[in-house]
Tab-separated table of C-alpha atoms in Angstrom:
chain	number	residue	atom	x	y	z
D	1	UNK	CA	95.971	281.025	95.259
D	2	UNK	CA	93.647	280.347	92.832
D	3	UNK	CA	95.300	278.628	89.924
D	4	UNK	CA	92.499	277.719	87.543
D	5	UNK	CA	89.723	280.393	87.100
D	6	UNK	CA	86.464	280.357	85.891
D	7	UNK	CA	85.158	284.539	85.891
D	8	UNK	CA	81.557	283.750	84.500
D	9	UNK	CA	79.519	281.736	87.166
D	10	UNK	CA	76.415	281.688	84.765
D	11	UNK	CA	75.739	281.633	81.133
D	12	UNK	CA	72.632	281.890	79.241
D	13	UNK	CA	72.310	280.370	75.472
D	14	UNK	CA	69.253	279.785	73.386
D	15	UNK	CA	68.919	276.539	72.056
D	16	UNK	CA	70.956	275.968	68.827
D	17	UNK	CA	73.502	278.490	69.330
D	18	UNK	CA	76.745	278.495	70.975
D	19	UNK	CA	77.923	278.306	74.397
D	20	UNK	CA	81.811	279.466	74.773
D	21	UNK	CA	82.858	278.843	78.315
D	22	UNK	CA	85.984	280.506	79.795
D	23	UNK	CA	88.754	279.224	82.105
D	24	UNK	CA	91.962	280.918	82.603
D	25	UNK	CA	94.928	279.137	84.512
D	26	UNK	CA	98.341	280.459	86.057
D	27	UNK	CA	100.865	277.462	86.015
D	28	UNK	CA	102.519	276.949	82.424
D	29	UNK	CA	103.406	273.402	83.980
D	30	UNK	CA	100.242	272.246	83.414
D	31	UNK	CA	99.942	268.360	81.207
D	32	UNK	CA	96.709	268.562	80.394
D	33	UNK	CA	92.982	270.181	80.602
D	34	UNK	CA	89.870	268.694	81.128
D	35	UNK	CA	86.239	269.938	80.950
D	36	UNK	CA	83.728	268.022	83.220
D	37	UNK	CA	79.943	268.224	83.460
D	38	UNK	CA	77.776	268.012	86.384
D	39	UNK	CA	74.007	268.033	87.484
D	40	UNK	CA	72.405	268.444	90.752
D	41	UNK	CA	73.132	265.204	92.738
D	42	UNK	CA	75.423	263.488	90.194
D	43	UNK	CA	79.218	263.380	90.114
D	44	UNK	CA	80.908	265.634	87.338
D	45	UNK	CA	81.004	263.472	84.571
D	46	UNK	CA	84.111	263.996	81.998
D	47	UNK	CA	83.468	265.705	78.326
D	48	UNK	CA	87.016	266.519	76.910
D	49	UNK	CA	90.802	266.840	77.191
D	50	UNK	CA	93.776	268.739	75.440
D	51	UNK	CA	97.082	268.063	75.866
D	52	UNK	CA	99.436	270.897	76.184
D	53	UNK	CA	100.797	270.418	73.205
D	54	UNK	CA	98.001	271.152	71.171
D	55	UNK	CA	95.784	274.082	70.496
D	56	UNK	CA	92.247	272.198	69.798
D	57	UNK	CA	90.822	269.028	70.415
D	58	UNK	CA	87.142	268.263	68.826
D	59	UNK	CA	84.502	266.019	69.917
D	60	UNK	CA	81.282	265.717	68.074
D	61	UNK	CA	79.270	269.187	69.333
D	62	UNK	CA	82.145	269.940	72.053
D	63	UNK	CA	85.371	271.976	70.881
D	64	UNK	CA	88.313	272.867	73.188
D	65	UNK	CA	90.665	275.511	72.471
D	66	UNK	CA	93.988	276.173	74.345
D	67	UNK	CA	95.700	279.360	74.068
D	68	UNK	CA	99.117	278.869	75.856
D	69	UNK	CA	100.849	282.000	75.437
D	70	UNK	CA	97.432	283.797	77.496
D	71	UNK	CA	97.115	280.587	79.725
D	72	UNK	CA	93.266	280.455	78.643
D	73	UNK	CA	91.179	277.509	77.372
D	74	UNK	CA	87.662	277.926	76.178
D	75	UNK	CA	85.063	274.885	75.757
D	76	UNK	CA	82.243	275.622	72.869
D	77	UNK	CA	79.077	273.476	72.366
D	78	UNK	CA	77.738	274.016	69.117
D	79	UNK	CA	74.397	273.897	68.831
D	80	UNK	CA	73.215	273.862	72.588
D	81	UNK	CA	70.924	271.874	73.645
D	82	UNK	CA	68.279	272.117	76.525
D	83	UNK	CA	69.830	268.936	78.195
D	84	UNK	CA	73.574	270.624	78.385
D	85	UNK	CA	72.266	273.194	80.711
D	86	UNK	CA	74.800	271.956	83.542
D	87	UNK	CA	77.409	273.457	85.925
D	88	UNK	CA	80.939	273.284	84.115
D	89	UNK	CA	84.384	272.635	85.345
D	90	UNK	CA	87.797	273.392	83.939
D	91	UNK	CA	90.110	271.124	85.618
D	92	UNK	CA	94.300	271.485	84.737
D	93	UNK	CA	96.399	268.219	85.818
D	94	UNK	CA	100.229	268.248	87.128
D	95	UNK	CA	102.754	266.016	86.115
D	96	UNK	CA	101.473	264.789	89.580
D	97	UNK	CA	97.596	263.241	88.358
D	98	UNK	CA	96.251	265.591	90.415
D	99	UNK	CA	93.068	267.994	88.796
D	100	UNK	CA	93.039	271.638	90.283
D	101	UNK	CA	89.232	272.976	89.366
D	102	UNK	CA	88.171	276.047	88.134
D	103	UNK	CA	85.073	276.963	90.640
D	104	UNK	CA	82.170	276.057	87.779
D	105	UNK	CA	80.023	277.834	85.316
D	106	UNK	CA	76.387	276.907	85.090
D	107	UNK	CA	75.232	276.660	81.564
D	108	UNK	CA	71.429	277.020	81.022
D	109	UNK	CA	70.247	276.774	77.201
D	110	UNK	CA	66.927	277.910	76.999
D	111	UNK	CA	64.607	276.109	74.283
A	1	UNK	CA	81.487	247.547	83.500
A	2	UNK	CA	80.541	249.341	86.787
A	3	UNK	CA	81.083	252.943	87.759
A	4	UNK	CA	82.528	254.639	90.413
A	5	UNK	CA	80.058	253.876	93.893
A	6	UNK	CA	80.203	256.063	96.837
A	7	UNK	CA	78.639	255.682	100.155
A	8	UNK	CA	76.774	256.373	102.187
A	9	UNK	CA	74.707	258.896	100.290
A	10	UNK	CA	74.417	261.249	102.834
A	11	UNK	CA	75.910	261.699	106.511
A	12	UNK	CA	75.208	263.824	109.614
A	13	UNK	CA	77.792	264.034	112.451
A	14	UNK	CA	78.893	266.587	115.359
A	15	UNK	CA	81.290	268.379	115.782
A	16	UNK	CA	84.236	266.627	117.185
A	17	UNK	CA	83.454	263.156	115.657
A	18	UNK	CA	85.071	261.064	113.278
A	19	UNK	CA	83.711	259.737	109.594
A	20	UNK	CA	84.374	257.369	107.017
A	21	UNK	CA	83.815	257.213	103.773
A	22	UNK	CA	83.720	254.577	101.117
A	23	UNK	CA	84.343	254.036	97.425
A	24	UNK	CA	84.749	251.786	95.518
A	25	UNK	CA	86.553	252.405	91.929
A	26	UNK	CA	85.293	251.851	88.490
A	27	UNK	CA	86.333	248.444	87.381
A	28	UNK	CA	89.996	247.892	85.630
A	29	UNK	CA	91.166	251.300	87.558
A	30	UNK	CA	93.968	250.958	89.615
A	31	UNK	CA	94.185	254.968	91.267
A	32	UNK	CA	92.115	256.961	93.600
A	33	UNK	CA	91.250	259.906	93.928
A	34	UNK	CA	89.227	261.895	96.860
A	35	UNK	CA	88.112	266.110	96.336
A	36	UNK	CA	85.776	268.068	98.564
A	37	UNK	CA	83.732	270.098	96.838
A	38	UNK	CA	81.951	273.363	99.547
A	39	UNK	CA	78.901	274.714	98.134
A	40	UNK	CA	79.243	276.944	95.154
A	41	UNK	CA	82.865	276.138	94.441
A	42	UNK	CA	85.068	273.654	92.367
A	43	UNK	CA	85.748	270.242	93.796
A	44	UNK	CA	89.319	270.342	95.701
A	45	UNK	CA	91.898	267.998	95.664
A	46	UNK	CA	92.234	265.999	99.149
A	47	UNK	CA	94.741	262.969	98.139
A	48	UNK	CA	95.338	260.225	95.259
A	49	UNK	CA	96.062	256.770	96.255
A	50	UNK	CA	97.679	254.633	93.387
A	51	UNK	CA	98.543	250.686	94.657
A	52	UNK	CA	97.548	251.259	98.504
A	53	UNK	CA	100.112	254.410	98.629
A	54	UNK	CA	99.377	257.715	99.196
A	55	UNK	CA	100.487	259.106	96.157
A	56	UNK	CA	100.341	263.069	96.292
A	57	UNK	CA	98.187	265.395	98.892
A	58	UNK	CA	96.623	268.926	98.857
A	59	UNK	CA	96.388	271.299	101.196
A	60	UNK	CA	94.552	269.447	103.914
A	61	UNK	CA	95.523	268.549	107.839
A	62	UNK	CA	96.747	265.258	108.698
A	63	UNK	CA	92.851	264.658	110.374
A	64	UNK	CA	92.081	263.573	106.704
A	65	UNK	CA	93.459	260.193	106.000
A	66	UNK	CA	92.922	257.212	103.588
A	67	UNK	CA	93.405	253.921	102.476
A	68	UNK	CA	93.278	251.903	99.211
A	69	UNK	CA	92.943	248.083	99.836
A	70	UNK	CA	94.274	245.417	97.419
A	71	UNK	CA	90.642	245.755	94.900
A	72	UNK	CA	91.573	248.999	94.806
A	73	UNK	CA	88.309	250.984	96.804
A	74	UNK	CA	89.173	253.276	99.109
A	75	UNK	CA	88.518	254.945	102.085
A	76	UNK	CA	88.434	258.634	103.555
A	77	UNK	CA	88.630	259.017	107.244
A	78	UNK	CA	88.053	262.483	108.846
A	79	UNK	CA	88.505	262.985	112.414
A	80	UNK	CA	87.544	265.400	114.734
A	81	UNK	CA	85.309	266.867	112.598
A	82	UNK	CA	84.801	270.278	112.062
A	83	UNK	CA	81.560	272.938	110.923
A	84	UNK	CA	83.525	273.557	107.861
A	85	UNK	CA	84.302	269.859	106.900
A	86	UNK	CA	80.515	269.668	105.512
A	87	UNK	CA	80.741	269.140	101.948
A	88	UNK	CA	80.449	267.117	98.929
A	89	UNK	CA	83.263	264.848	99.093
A	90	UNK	CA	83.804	262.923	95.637
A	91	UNK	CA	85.780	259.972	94.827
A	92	UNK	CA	87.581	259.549	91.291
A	93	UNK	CA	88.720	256.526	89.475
A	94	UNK	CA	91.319	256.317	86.688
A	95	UNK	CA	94.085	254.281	85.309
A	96	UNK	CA	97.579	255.880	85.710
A	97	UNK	CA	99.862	255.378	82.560
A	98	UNK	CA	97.456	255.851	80.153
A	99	UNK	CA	98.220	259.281	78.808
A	100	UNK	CA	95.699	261.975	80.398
A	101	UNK	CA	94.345	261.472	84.189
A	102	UNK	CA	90.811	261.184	82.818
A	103	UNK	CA	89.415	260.693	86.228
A	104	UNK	CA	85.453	259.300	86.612
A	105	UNK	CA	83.720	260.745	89.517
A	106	UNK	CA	81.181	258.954	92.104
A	107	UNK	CA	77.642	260.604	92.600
A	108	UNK	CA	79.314	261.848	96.201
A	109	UNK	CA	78.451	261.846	99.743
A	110	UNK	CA	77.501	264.270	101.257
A	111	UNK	CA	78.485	265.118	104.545
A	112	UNK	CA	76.806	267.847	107.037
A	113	UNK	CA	78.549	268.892	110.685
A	114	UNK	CA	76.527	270.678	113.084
């Protein structure tokens, strides 16, 4: 069963606007959420967390929402840049350490 | 401070044979973590090794195994290898008890069966 879902396997932004990216998720036993970042023939590289207990968690351009009570978390990069075009993962963590992925979103911001 | 190292980069093997893989863990992390990652899908989560014990699996046969030696790399050993074992596999560092599992991720090898 898939656990973590992302619906939208590509999204297409113009530069300076925003990108929302979706993940939905199944297990309310889930600690935290994590959004990771990867291009072609690198290792996903980690962007941002939110703890359960929390409904938003800001970093510079990159926003995470959580919406518990419909199990969905969104990421938003405001303004989008050429170099965040990217496949994106939503990853959920157990009380175990280990990440269940969503199955990626590529991102392509268009100048 | 170094990253998370994988090798080799790449890897061809038959059917039927056996493979290793190496990594070695971002420096002052004491917790491992191996995902396999099939083309056009989310990495999946193999096993996490935390001071040389296995220290939770996913839904994989006992033909994938690992270690974690004393400097903490690791290594993934898969035997009798199968078409559908080609994939990215990726090797995560982190340091359990500090709050989230933010978990940094090799570059990957990747593995092809024929």
């Amino acid at each position: 069963d898939q656990q973590v879902k992302q619906n939208s396997p590509s999204l297409s932004v113009q530069e300076g606007r925003i990108s929302i990216l979706n993940c939905d998720y199944t297990n309310s036993m889930f600690d935290y959420f994590l959004w990771y970042k990867k291009y072609p023939a690198e290792g996903p590289t980690f962007l941002i967390s939110i703890s359960s207990i929390k409904d938003k968690n800001e970093d510079g351009r990159f926003t995470v929402f959580l919406n518990k009570s419909a199990k969905h978390l969104s990421l938003h990069i405001v303004p989008s840049q050429p170099g965040d075009s990217a496949v994106y993962f939503c990853a959920a963590e157990n009380q175990g350490g280990k990440l269940i992925f969503g199955q990626g979103t590529e991102l392509s911001v268009k100048p | 401070e170094t990253g998370v190292t994988q090798s080799p980069t790449h890897l061809i093997k038959t059917r039927g044979q056996q493979v290793t893989l190496r990594c070695s863990s971002q420096s002052g992390h004491n917790t491992v973590s191996w995902y396999q990652q099939a083309l056009g899908q989310g990495p999946q989560f193999i096993f996490q090794y935390y001071r040389e014990e296995e220290n939770g699996r996913g839904n994989f046969p006992p033909r994938f195994s690992g270690l974690q030696f004393p400097n903490y790399s690791s290594e993934l050993n898969v035997n009798a290898l199968e078409l559908d074992d080609s994939a990215l596999y990726l090797c995560a560092s982190s340091m359990r008890g500090q709050g989230s599992n933010e978990q940094y991720f090799g570059p990957g090898t990747r593995l092809t069966v024929t």
